[in-house]
mmCIF file of C-alpha atoms in Angstrom:
data_model
loop_
_atom_site.group_PDB
_atom_site.id
_atom_site.type_symbol
_atom_site.label_atom_id
_atom_site.label_comp_id
_atom_site.label_asym_id
_atom_site.label_seq_id
_atom_site.Cartn_x
_atom_site.Cartn_y
_atom_site.Cartn_z
ATOM 1 C CA MET A 1 4.550 30.995 25.938
ATOM 2 C CA SER A 2 7.067 29.406 23.553
ATOM 3 C CA PRO A 3 6.015 26.199 21.780
ATOM 4 C CA THR A 4 7.440 22.766 22.624
ATOM 5 C CA ILE A 5 9.237 21.242 19.607
ATOM 6 C CA HIS A 6 10.096 17.525 19.638
ATOM 7 C CA LYS A 7 12.881 17.059 17.074
ATOM 8 C CA VAL A 8 12.881 13.471 15.801
ATOM 9 C CA GLY A 9 15.787 12.115 13.772
ATOM 10 C CA ILE A 10 14.691 9.707 11.021
ATOM 11 C CA ILE A 11 16.985 7.378 9.075
ATOM 12 C CA MET A 12 15.378 7.096 5.617
ATOM 13 C CA ASN A 13 17.020 4.067 3.993
ATOM 14 C CA GLY A 14 16.376 3.278 0.324
ATOM 15 C CA VAL A 15 14.629 6.594 -0.223
ATOM 16 C CA THR A 16 16.117 7.095 -3.720
ATOM 17 C CA GLY A 17 13.557 4.639 -5.122
ATOM 18 C CA ARG A 18 10.340 5.816 -6.773
ATOM 19 C CA MET A 19 8.005 5.389 -3.786
ATOM 20 C CA GLY A 20 10.619 6.452 -1.255
ATOM 21 C CA THR A 21 11.327 9.698 -3.097
ATOM 22 C CA ASN A 22 7.834 10.692 -4.192
ATOM 23 C CA GLN A 23 5.521 9.543 -1.437
ATOM 24 C CA HIS A 24 7.631 9.221 1.689
ATOM 25 C CA LEU A 25 10.170 12.020 1.284
ATOM 26 C CA MET A 26 8.710 14.729 -0.964
ATOM 27 C CA ARG A 27 4.981 14.364 -0.196
ATOM 28 C CA SER A 28 5.258 13.304 3.453
ATOM 29 C CA ILE A 29 8.364 14.261 5.420
ATOM 30 C CA VAL A 30 9.232 17.403 3.393
ATOM 31 C CA GLU A 31 5.614 18.579 3.582
ATOM 32 C CA ILE A 32 5.496 17.948 7.345
ATOM 33 C CA ILE A 33 8.649 20.052 7.752
ATOM 34 C CA LYS A 34 7.176 22.818 5.559
ATOM 35 C CA GLN A 35 3.999 22.980 7.642
ATOM 36 C CA GLY A 36 5.999 23.408 10.840
ATOM 37 C CA GLY A 37 5.853 19.810 12.047
ATOM 38 C CA VAL A 38 3.087 17.552 13.296
ATOM 39 C CA LYS A 39 0.723 19.509 15.512
ATOM 40 C CA VAL A 40 0.091 17.771 18.835
ATOM 41 C CA SER A 41 -1.555 20.783 20.474
ATOM 42 C CA PRO A 42 -1.586 24.550 19.858
ATOM 43 C CA SER A 43 1.788 24.768 21.608
ATOM 44 C CA GLU A 44 3.376 21.366 20.884
ATOM 45 C CA PHE A 45 4.828 20.061 17.606
ATOM 46 C CA ILE A 46 6.870 17.113 16.317
ATOM 47 C CA MET A 47 9.551 18.116 13.795
ATOM 48 C CA PRO A 48 11.165 15.412 11.602
ATOM 49 C CA ASP A 49 14.918 15.658 11.018
ATOM 50 C CA PRO A 50 15.696 13.117 8.270
ATOM 51 C CA VAL A 51 18.979 11.744 6.976
ATOM 52 C CA LEU A 52 18.870 10.222 3.475
ATOM 53 C CA VAL A 53 20.601 6.839 3.223
ATOM 54 C CA GLY A 54 21.387 4.758 0.152
ATOM 55 C CA ARG A 55 24.136 3.066 -1.821
ATOM 56 C CA ASP A 56 24.575 5.716 -4.553
ATOM 57 C CA ALA A 57 26.125 8.984 -3.344
ATOM 58 C CA VAL A 58 25.340 10.785 -6.617
ATOM 59 C CA LYS A 59 21.643 9.935 -6.387
ATOM 60 C CA LEU A 60 21.579 10.942 -2.725
ATOM 61 C CA GLN A 61 23.171 14.320 -3.450
ATOM 62 C CA LYS A 62 20.637 15.045 -6.212
ATOM 63 C CA LEU A 63 17.803 14.025 -3.895
ATOM 64 C CA ALA A 64 19.166 16.234 -1.126
ATOM 65 C CA GLU A 65 19.170 19.192 -3.511
ATOM 66 C CA LEU A 66 15.650 18.391 -4.719
ATOM 67 C CA SER A 67 14.171 17.950 -1.239
ATOM 68 C CA GLY A 68 16.107 20.559 0.707
ATOM 69 C CA VAL A 69 17.144 17.870 3.197
ATOM 70 C CA PRO A 70 20.866 18.564 3.639
ATOM 71 C CA THR A 71 22.040 15.402 5.389
ATOM 72 C CA PHE A 72 22.769 12.210 3.472
ATOM 73 C CA THR A 73 25.171 9.278 3.704
ATOM 74 C CA THR A 74 26.056 5.909 2.200
ATOM 75 C CA ASP A 75 27.271 4.731 5.622
ATOM 76 C CA LEU A 76 24.208 3.209 7.322
ATOM 77 C CA GLU A 77 26.277 2.036 10.295
ATOM 78 C CA SER A 78 27.298 5.574 11.220
ATOM 79 C CA VAL A 79 23.723 6.867 11.537
ATOM 80 C CA MET A 80 22.563 3.687 13.257
ATOM 81 C CA ASN A 81 25.123 4.473 15.973
ATOM 82 C CA ASN A 82 23.998 8.094 16.265
ATOM 83 C CA PRO A 83 21.522 8.492 19.187
ATOM 84 C CA HIS A 84 19.943 11.564 17.548
ATOM 85 C CA TYR A 85 18.165 9.297 15.073
ATOM 86 C CA GLN A 86 15.276 7.617 16.857
ATOM 87 C CA ILE A 87 13.389 6.118 13.881
ATOM 88 C CA TYR A 88 14.598 3.767 11.163
ATOM 89 C CA PHE A 89 12.506 3.832 7.966
ATOM 90 C CA ASP A 90 13.080 1.175 5.304
ATOM 91 C CA ALA A 91 12.011 1.563 1.666
ATOM 92 C CA GLN A 92 14.618 -0.798 0.196
ATOM 93 C CA THR A 93 13.784 -3.762 -2.002
ATOM 94 C CA THR A 94 12.019 -6.530 -0.083
ATOM 95 C CA GLY A 95 15.035 -8.847 0.132
ATOM 96 C CA ARG A 96 17.147 -6.244 1.975
ATOM 97 C CA ARG A 97 14.474 -5.181 4.457
ATOM 98 C CA ALA A 98 14.866 -7.834 7.156
ATOM 99 C CA ASP A 99 18.583 -7.183 7.676
ATOM 100 C CA GLY A 100 17.941 -3.431 7.908
ATOM 101 C CA VAL A 101 15.195 -3.906 10.501
ATOM 102 C CA ARG A 102 17.322 -6.318 12.564
ATOM 103 C CA GLN A 103 20.171 -3.805 12.566
ATOM 104 C CA ALA A 104 17.787 -1.023 13.626
ATOM 105 C CA VAL A 105 16.372 -3.057 16.527
ATOM 106 C CA LYS A 106 19.895 -3.859 17.696
ATOM 107 C CA ALA A 107 20.633 -0.118 17.646
ATOM 108 C CA GLY A 108 17.451 0.627 19.631
ATOM 109 C CA LYS A 109 15.652 2.500 16.829
ATOM 110 C CA HIS A 110 11.898 2.499 16.373
ATOM 111 C CA VAL A 111 10.986 0.861 13.063
ATOM 112 C CA TYR A 112 8.671 1.974 10.257
ATOM 113 C CA CYS A 113 8.869 0.246 6.902
ATOM 114 C CA GLU A 114 7.299 -0.341 3.540
ATOM 115 C CA LYS A 115 5.466 -3.516 2.593
ATOM 116 C CA PRO A 116 6.025 -6.387 2.069
ATOM 117 C CA THR A 117 7.862 -6.361 5.392
ATOM 118 C CA ALA A 118 9.799 -9.534 4.462
ATOM 119 C CA ALA A 119 10.105 -12.210 1.803
ATOM 120 C CA SER A 120 8.326 -14.812 3.989
ATOM 121 C CA THR A 121 5.708 -14.904 6.744
ATOM 122 C CA GLU A 122 8.200 -16.605 9.050
ATOM 123 C CA VAL A 123 10.701 -13.741 8.752
ATOM 124 C CA ALA A 124 7.949 -11.087 8.892
ATOM 125 C CA LEU A 125 6.727 -12.523 12.223
ATOM 126 C CA GLU A 126 10.299 -12.810 13.470
ATOM 127 C CA LEU A 127 10.782 -9.061 12.884
ATOM 128 C CA TYR A 128 7.584 -8.270 14.792
ATOM 129 C CA GLU A 129 8.563 -10.492 17.723
ATOM 130 C CA LEU A 130 12.051 -8.976 17.733
ATOM 131 C CA CYS A 131 10.590 -5.472 18.042
ATOM 132 C CA LYS A 132 8.127 -6.583 20.713
ATOM 133 C CA LYS A 133 10.842 -8.317 22.759
ATOM 134 C CA ASN A 134 13.053 -5.214 22.654
ATOM 135 C CA ASN A 135 10.211 -2.762 23.361
ATOM 136 C CA ILE A 136 10.651 -1.146 19.937
ATOM 137 C CA LYS A 137 7.708 0.766 18.483
ATOM 138 C CA ASN A 138 7.020 -0.468 14.978
ATOM 139 C CA GLY A 139 4.758 0.103 12.012
ATOM 140 C CA VAL A 140 4.158 -0.843 8.407
ATOM 141 C CA VAL A 141 2.950 1.372 5.566
ATOM 142 C CA GLN A 142 -0.730 0.624 4.802
ATOM 143 C CA ASP A 143 -1.396 3.764 2.800
ATOM 144 C CA LYS A 144 -4.569 2.776 0.961
ATOM 145 C CA LEU A 145 -6.562 2.995 4.197
ATOM 146 C CA TRP A 146 -6.287 6.789 3.942
ATOM 147 C CA LEU A 147 -7.158 7.167 0.261
ATOM 148 C CA PRO A 148 -10.147 9.539 -0.114
ATOM 149 C CA GLY A 149 -12.128 7.024 -2.202
ATOM 150 C CA LEU A 150 -11.708 4.259 0.370
ATOM 151 C CA LEU A 151 -12.448 6.588 3.285
ATOM 152 C CA LYS A 152 -15.712 7.515 1.555
ATOM 153 C CA LEU A 153 -16.542 3.803 1.246
ATOM 154 C CA LYS A 154 -15.813 3.367 4.945
ATOM 155 C CA ARG A 155 -18.174 6.228 5.821
ATOM 156 C CA LEU A 156 -20.939 4.621 3.730
ATOM 157 C CA ILE A 157 -20.453 1.369 5.665
ATOM 158 C CA GLN A 158 -20.567 3.235 8.977
ATOM 159 C CA ASN A 159 -23.875 4.801 7.938
ATOM 160 C CA ASP A 160 -25.323 1.417 6.824
ATOM 161 C CA PHE A 161 -25.738 2.580 3.230
ATOM 162 C CA PHE A 162 -25.177 -0.914 1.794
ATOM 163 C CA GLY A 163 -27.362 -2.953 4.136
ATOM 164 C CA GLU A 164 -25.840 -6.429 4.054
ATOM 165 C CA ILE A 165 -22.653 -6.314 1.964
ATOM 166 C CA LEU A 166 -22.600 -9.171 -0.534
ATOM 167 C CA SER A 167 -19.434 -8.700 -2.566
ATOM 168 C CA VAL A 168 -16.406 -6.520 -3.263
ATOM 169 C CA ARG A 169 -14.798 -6.382 -6.706
ATOM 170 C CA GLY A 170 -11.447 -4.706 -7.200
ATOM 171 C CA GLU A 171 -9.755 -3.806 -10.473
ATOM 172 C CA PHE A 172 -6.162 -2.661 -10.194
ATOM 173 C CA GLY A 173 -3.423 -2.045 -12.719
ATOM 174 C CA TYR A 174 -2.258 -0.497 -15.958
ATOM 175 C CA TRP A 175 0.006 -1.267 -18.898
ATOM 176 C CA VAL A 176 3.684 -1.286 -17.904
ATOM 177 C CA PHE A 177 5.707 -0.815 -21.077
ATOM 178 C CA GLU A 178 8.163 -3.580 -21.884
ATOM 179 C CA GLY A 179 11.002 -1.190 -22.719
ATOM 180 C CA HIS A 180 11.746 -2.250 -26.296
ATOM 181 C CA THR A 181 10.564 1.050 -27.787
ATOM 182 C CA ILE A 182 9.002 2.929 -24.842
ATOM 183 C CA ALA A 183 10.793 2.927 -21.477
ATOM 184 C CA ALA A 184 9.219 0.948 -18.636
ATOM 185 C CA GLN A 185 7.676 2.925 -15.781
ATOM 186 C CA ARG A 186 8.432 0.293 -13.128
ATOM 187 C CA PRO A 187 11.813 -1.178 -12.025
ATOM 188 C CA SER A 188 12.976 -4.399 -13.639
ATOM 189 C CA TRP A 189 13.287 -6.288 -10.344
ATOM 190 C CA ASN A 190 9.476 -6.296 -10.142
ATOM 191 C CA TYR A 191 9.485 -8.944 -12.908
ATOM 192 C CA ARG A 192 12.217 -11.229 -11.530
ATOM 193 C CA LYS A 193 11.208 -13.781 -8.904
ATOM 194 C CA GLU A 194 14.828 -14.205 -7.843
ATOM 195 C CA ASP A 195 14.767 -10.518 -6.783
ATOM 196 C CA ASP A 196 11.493 -10.965 -4.816
ATOM 197 C CA GLY A 197 9.416 -9.513 -7.651
ATOM 198 C CA GLY A 198 5.879 -10.420 -8.703
ATOM 199 C CA ILE A 199 2.471 -8.783 -8.457
ATOM 200 C CA ILE A 200 1.081 -11.390 -6.031
ATOM 201 C CA VAL A 201 3.773 -10.582 -3.456
ATOM 202 C CA ASP A 202 3.308 -6.860 -4.106
ATOM 203 C CA MET A 203 -0.457 -6.412 -4.233
ATOM 204 C CA LEU A 204 -1.976 -9.145 -2.047
ATOM 205 C CA CYS A 205 -0.265 -7.417 0.914
ATOM 206 C CA HIS A 206 -2.373 -4.349 0.053
ATOM 207 C CA TRP A 207 -5.610 -6.266 -0.437
ATOM 208 C CA ARG A 208 -5.134 -7.978 2.949
ATOM 209 C CA TYR A 209 -5.193 -4.772 4.976
ATOM 210 C CA VAL A 210 -7.903 -3.189 2.807
ATOM 211 C CA LEU A 211 -10.187 -6.201 3.281
ATOM 212 C CA ASP A 212 -9.340 -6.782 6.967
ATOM 213 C CA ASN A 213 -9.807 -3.147 7.989
ATOM 214 C CA ILE A 214 -12.804 -2.155 5.881
ATOM 215 C CA PHE A 215 -14.863 -5.250 5.027
ATOM 216 C CA GLY A 216 -13.911 -8.279 7.143
ATOM 217 C CA LYS A 217 -11.074 -10.657 7.943
ATOM 218 C CA VAL A 218 -9.851 -12.882 5.113
ATOM 219 C CA LYS A 219 -10.611 -16.582 5.727
ATOM 220 C CA ALA A 220 -9.536 -18.204 2.450
ATOM 221 C CA VAL A 221 -8.052 -17.411 -0.960
ATOM 222 C CA SER A 222 -8.125 -18.830 -4.477
ATOM 223 C CA CYS A 223 -5.501 -17.224 -6.688
ATOM 224 C CA LEU A 224 -4.252 -17.702 -10.246
ATOM 225 C CA GLY A 225 -1.103 -15.887 -11.321
ATOM 226 C CA ALA A 226 0.315 -15.391 -14.796
ATOM 227 C CA THR A 227 3.466 -14.140 -16.465
ATOM 228 C CA HIS A 228 1.906 -12.661 -19.579
ATOM 229 C CA ILE A 229 4.976 -10.757 -20.851
ATOM 230 C CA LYS A 230 7.968 -13.075 -21.140
ATOM 231 C CA GLU A 231 10.738 -10.560 -21.893
ATOM 232 C CA ARG A 232 11.380 -6.965 -20.877
ATOM 233 C CA ILE A 233 14.241 -4.460 -21.106
ATOM 234 C CA ASP A 234 16.079 -3.442 -17.937
ATOM 235 C CA GLU A 235 17.458 -0.066 -16.782
ATOM 236 C CA ASN A 236 20.694 -0.645 -18.729
ATOM 237 C CA GLY A 237 18.897 -1.357 -22.007
ATOM 238 C CA GLN A 238 19.483 -5.107 -21.755
ATOM 239 C CA PRO A 239 16.760 -7.705 -22.387
ATOM 240 C CA TYR A 240 15.934 -10.032 -19.507
ATOM 241 C CA LYS A 241 13.626 -12.988 -18.959
ATOM 242 C CA CYS A 242 10.569 -12.302 -16.808
ATOM 243 C CA THR A 243 10.382 -14.952 -14.091
ATOM 244 C CA ALA A 244 7.747 -13.352 -11.817
ATOM 245 C CA ASP A 245 3.986 -13.012 -12.236
ATOM 246 C CA ASP A 246 2.732 -9.769 -13.805
ATOM 247 C CA ALA A 247 -0.975 -10.482 -13.255
ATOM 248 C CA ALA A 248 -3.049 -12.084 -10.485
ATOM 249 C CA TYR A 249 -6.702 -13.098 -10.410
ATOM 250 C CA ALA A 250 -7.681 -13.694 -6.776
ATOM 251 C CA THR A 251 -10.923 -14.478 -4.953
ATOM 252 C CA PHE A 252 -11.186 -14.089 -1.182
ATOM 253 C CA GLU A 253 -13.722 -15.465 1.295
ATOM 254 C CA LEU A 254 -14.252 -13.106 4.237
ATOM 255 C CA GLU A 255 -15.432 -13.966 7.746
ATOM 256 C CA ASN A 256 -18.892 -12.406 7.295
ATOM 257 C CA ASN A 257 -19.779 -14.304 4.089
ATOM 258 C CA ILE A 258 -18.631 -11.455 1.833
ATOM 259 C CA ILE A 259 -16.949 -12.594 -1.370
ATOM 260 C CA ALA A 260 -14.172 -10.346 -2.677
ATOM 261 C CA HIS A 261 -12.435 -10.633 -6.042
ATOM 262 C CA PHE A 262 -9.423 -8.595 -7.165
ATOM 263 C CA ASN A 263 -7.837 -8.506 -10.605
ATOM 264 C CA SER A 264 -4.302 -7.107 -10.325
ATOM 265 C CA SER A 265 -2.329 -6.590 -13.517
ATOM 266 C CA TRP A 266 0.610 -4.742 -15.041
ATOM 267 C CA THR A 267 -0.575 -5.941 -18.465
ATOM 268 C CA VAL A 268 -3.997 -4.298 -18.704
ATOM 269 C CA ARG A 269 -5.205 -1.132 -20.424
ATOM 270 C CA VAL A 270 -7.445 1.084 -18.338
ATOM 271 C CA ARG A 271 -11.059 1.767 -19.278
ATOM 272 C CA ARG A 272 -12.489 2.582 -15.869
ATOM 273 C CA ASP A 273 -12.551 5.603 -13.574
ATOM 274 C CA ASP A 274 -9.087 5.115 -12.036
ATOM 275 C CA LEU A 275 -6.040 2.826 -11.737
ATOM 276 C CA LEU A 276 -7.787 1.201 -8.773
ATOM 277 C CA THR A 277 -11.542 0.853 -8.499
ATOM 278 C CA LEU A 278 -13.577 -1.031 -5.883
ATOM 279 C CA GLN A 279 -17.224 -1.911 -6.420
ATOM 280 C CA VAL A 280 -19.178 -2.819 -3.301
ATOM 281 C CA ASP A 281 -22.620 -4.395 -3.754
ATOM 282 C CA GLY A 282 -25.116 -4.677 -0.911
ATOM 283 C CA THR A 283 -28.791 -5.409 -0.410
ATOM 284 C CA LYS A 284 -29.654 -1.689 -0.088
ATOM 285 C CA GLY A 285 -27.212 -0.153 -2.535
ATOM 286 C CA SER A 286 -23.879 -0.209 -4.335
ATOM 287 C CA ALA A 287 -20.833 2.044 -4.605
ATOM 288 C CA VAL A 288 -17.819 2.333 -6.874
ATOM 289 C CA ALA A 289 -14.734 4.013 -5.418
ATOM 290 C CA GLY A 290 -11.509 5.070 -7.094
ATOM 291 C CA LEU A 291 -8.452 6.552 -5.458
ATOM 292 C CA ARG A 292 -10.268 9.826 -4.743
ATOM 293 C CA GLU A 293 -13.892 9.724 -5.924
ATOM 294 C CA CYS A 294 -16.824 7.525 -4.955
ATOM 295 C CA TYR A 295 -20.197 7.021 -6.673
ATOM 296 C CA THR A 296 -23.302 5.406 -5.187
ATOM 297 C CA GLN A 297 -26.503 3.855 -6.473
ATOM 298 C CA HIS A 298 -29.274 3.292 -3.941
ATOM 299 C CA TYR A 299 -31.843 0.490 -4.195
ATOM 300 C CA GLY A 300 -34.467 3.037 -5.220
ATOM 301 C CA ASN A 301 -32.314 4.253 -8.134
ATOM 302 C CA THR A 302 -31.398 0.811 -9.429
ATOM 303 C CA PRO A 303 -32.558 0.251 -13.036
ATOM 304 C CA LYS A 304 -34.385 -2.919 -14.072
ATOM 305 C CA PRO A 305 -32.659 -4.252 -17.191
ATOM 306 C CA VAL A 306 -34.083 -7.052 -19.340
ATOM 307 C CA TRP A 307 -31.745 -9.214 -21.419
ATOM 308 C CA ASN A 308 -32.341 -8.583 -25.112
ATOM 309 C CA PRO A 309 -29.255 -8.626 -27.368
ATOM 310 C CA ASP A 310 -31.366 -7.921 -30.489
ATOM 311 C CA ILE A 311 -31.872 -4.225 -29.737
ATOM 312 C CA PRO A 312 -29.515 -1.400 -28.702
ATOM 313 C CA GLN A 313 -29.201 -1.193 -24.917
ATOM 314 C CA PRO A 314 -31.896 1.323 -23.822
ATOM 315 C CA ILE A 315 -30.316 1.980 -20.407
ATOM 316 C CA ASN A 316 -27.281 4.192 -19.891
ATOM 317 C CA PHE A 317 -25.800 2.364 -16.925
ATOM 318 C CA LEU A 318 -23.458 5.243 -16.060
ATOM 319 C CA GLU A 319 -26.481 7.359 -15.246
ATOM 320 C CA GLY A 320 -28.304 6.800 -11.974
ATOM 321 C CA TRP A 321 -25.111 7.028 -9.929
ATOM 322 C CA SER A 322 -24.529 9.911 -7.498
ATOM 323 C CA LYS A 323 -21.118 11.312 -6.652
ATOM 324 C CA VAL A 324 -20.339 11.337 -2.934
ATOM 325 C CA PRO A 325 -19.716 15.003 -2.020
ATOM 326 C CA GLU A 326 -16.495 16.250 -0.408
ATOM 327 C CA GLN A 327 -17.438 16.194 3.273
ATOM 328 C CA GLU A 328 -13.879 16.026 4.654
ATOM 329 C CA VAL A 329 -10.428 17.411 3.836
ATOM 330 C CA PHE A 330 -8.136 14.635 2.621
ATOM 331 C CA GLU A 331 -4.348 14.778 2.754
ATOM 332 C CA ASN A 332 -1.766 12.530 1.116
ATOM 333 C CA ALA A 333 -2.338 9.014 2.500
ATOM 334 C CA PHE A 334 1.369 8.378 3.176
ATOM 335 C CA LYS A 335 1.691 11.724 4.990
ATOM 336 C CA VAL A 336 -1.332 10.972 7.198
ATOM 337 C CA GLN A 337 0.161 7.674 8.334
ATOM 338 C CA TRP A 338 3.611 9.230 8.878
ATOM 339 C CA GLU A 339 2.029 11.820 11.189
ATOM 340 C CA LEU A 340 0.242 9.088 13.127
ATOM 341 C CA PHE A 341 3.472 7.102 13.525
ATOM 342 C CA LEU A 342 5.420 10.170 14.690
ATOM 343 C CA LYS A 343 2.733 10.836 17.313
ATOM 344 C CA HIS A 344 2.937 7.178 18.330
ATOM 345 C CA VAL A 345 6.712 7.412 18.866
ATOM 346 C CA VAL A 346 6.711 10.750 20.696
ATOM 347 C CA LYS A 347 3.358 10.745 22.520
ATOM 348 C CA ASP A 348 2.603 7.005 22.666
ATOM 349 C CA THR A 349 -0.742 7.418 20.883
ATOM 350 C CA PRO A 350 -2.279 4.192 19.484
ATOM 351 C CA PHE A 351 -0.887 2.815 16.199
ATOM 352 C CA PRO A 352 -2.482 -0.552 15.338
ATOM 353 C CA TRP A 353 -0.712 -0.956 11.964
ATOM 354 C CA ASP A 354 2.346 -2.720 13.369
ATOM 355 C CA LEU A 355 4.694 -5.334 11.901
ATOM 356 C CA ARG A 356 2.261 -8.087 12.894
ATOM 357 C CA GLU A 357 -0.292 -6.499 10.551
ATOM 358 C CA GLY A 358 2.457 -6.393 7.937
ATOM 359 C CA ALA A 359 3.078 -10.103 8.467
ATOM 360 C CA LYS A 360 -0.586 -10.780 7.674
ATOM 361 C CA GLY A 361 -0.055 -9.227 4.253
ATOM 362 C CA VAL A 362 2.990 -11.416 3.601
ATOM 363 C CA GLN A 363 0.972 -14.423 4.757
ATOM 364 C CA LEU A 364 -1.818 -13.735 2.258
ATOM 365 C CA ALA A 365 0.704 -13.342 -0.564
ATOM 366 C CA GLU A 366 2.254 -16.691 0.372
ATOM 367 C CA LYS A 367 -1.170 -18.335 0.525
ATOM 368 C CA GLY A 368 -1.967 -16.826 -2.890
ATOM 369 C CA LEU A 369 1.193 -18.354 -4.350
ATOM 370 C CA GLU A 370 0.336 -21.670 -2.659
ATOM 371 C CA SER A 371 -3.171 -21.561 -4.147
ATOM 372 C CA TRP A 372 -1.749 -20.926 -7.612
ATOM 373 C CA ALA A 373 0.650 -23.864 -7.246
ATOM 374 C CA LYS A 374 -2.094 -26.184 -5.977
ATOM 375 C CA ARG A 375 -4.756 -24.774 -8.321
ATOM 376 C CA GLY A 376 -7.265 -24.703 -5.453
ATOM 377 C CA TRP A 377 -8.644 -22.902 -2.370
ATOM 378 C CA VAL A 378 -6.296 -22.337 0.575
ATOM 379 C CA ASP A 379 -7.386 -21.384 4.116
ATOM 380 C CA VAL A 380 -5.793 -18.355 5.767
ATOM 381 C CA PRO A 381 -5.329 -19.210 9.473
ATOM 382 C CA GLU A 382 -4.886 -16.704 12.290
ATOM 383 C CA LEU A 383 -1.244 -15.775 12.820
#
């Protein structure tokens, strides 16, 4: 019996950018093609057939050679009008995303896009309603939900390891070089507000879906932003003024009385287990998760320190923590969500991470900026 192959054309717009190339193309779509498609059953598979779209033909040609994906174009209109392509994926800069999604809906394409889904909550909701009205399947990238470290945290919660969860503390970031002597490792638009840059807009979208899906819905936020580095060097070697925030210090109140605090910074040097760490403290135990690993300390293993600054600290606080063993096989988080979305399009399986969920992330970023401007707490109402 020959297998059933569902060939799905995907318009990958803006894929020459860092995330689009590395995570979405090379580590997701190319890997899905290499493995023979998304397995639906022993005899049924979904095979992606991407076309690379961007504004720079030279970059697209190089990317086509690197990825082995032969089809590329700078003419978005032509592939939008081609019925072979059923899915529109958008990894452009935030300011261009809404127009791309509107064009895709008009062309009858299903929509999958990076976050933030828009530059404002109003537009983000408009895109969701537009898809809903036109019966267009839609989704937003919420990759951190499939990180091994966070999945291990979720399993601990499911098994009531923590008891009552009291607090969540997140540390995210690293030093992004200014470019004067060492080249920057992030694009310059990230540091210009006029180009929709800023770490609050970027990262609070992530923290919204992490908190909502793992710990509890966000009720309120208090956020302080900062532009610590005032000048950087752009891709052409020219100095430019930084007008967007490069650090954010945010506290969130969740619906179940959990307090969460996240420090997000592109101006911090890392002395912790990973670029992102989450510490969860509960009445029965605590855990610290990075991108891949997770360590726990149960109530019975908790040391009893006594404050005495006049003697060397007798307790090694890094001891007494146990590494959570590898109990599952974890794949690339972006690839996992791509496979789920492809199944959703072809087989109509559930996919709750739609553009409405993306709008919630934009909403929290806006409320964070509002809190910073007001220097006070701001409620986060239901959308």
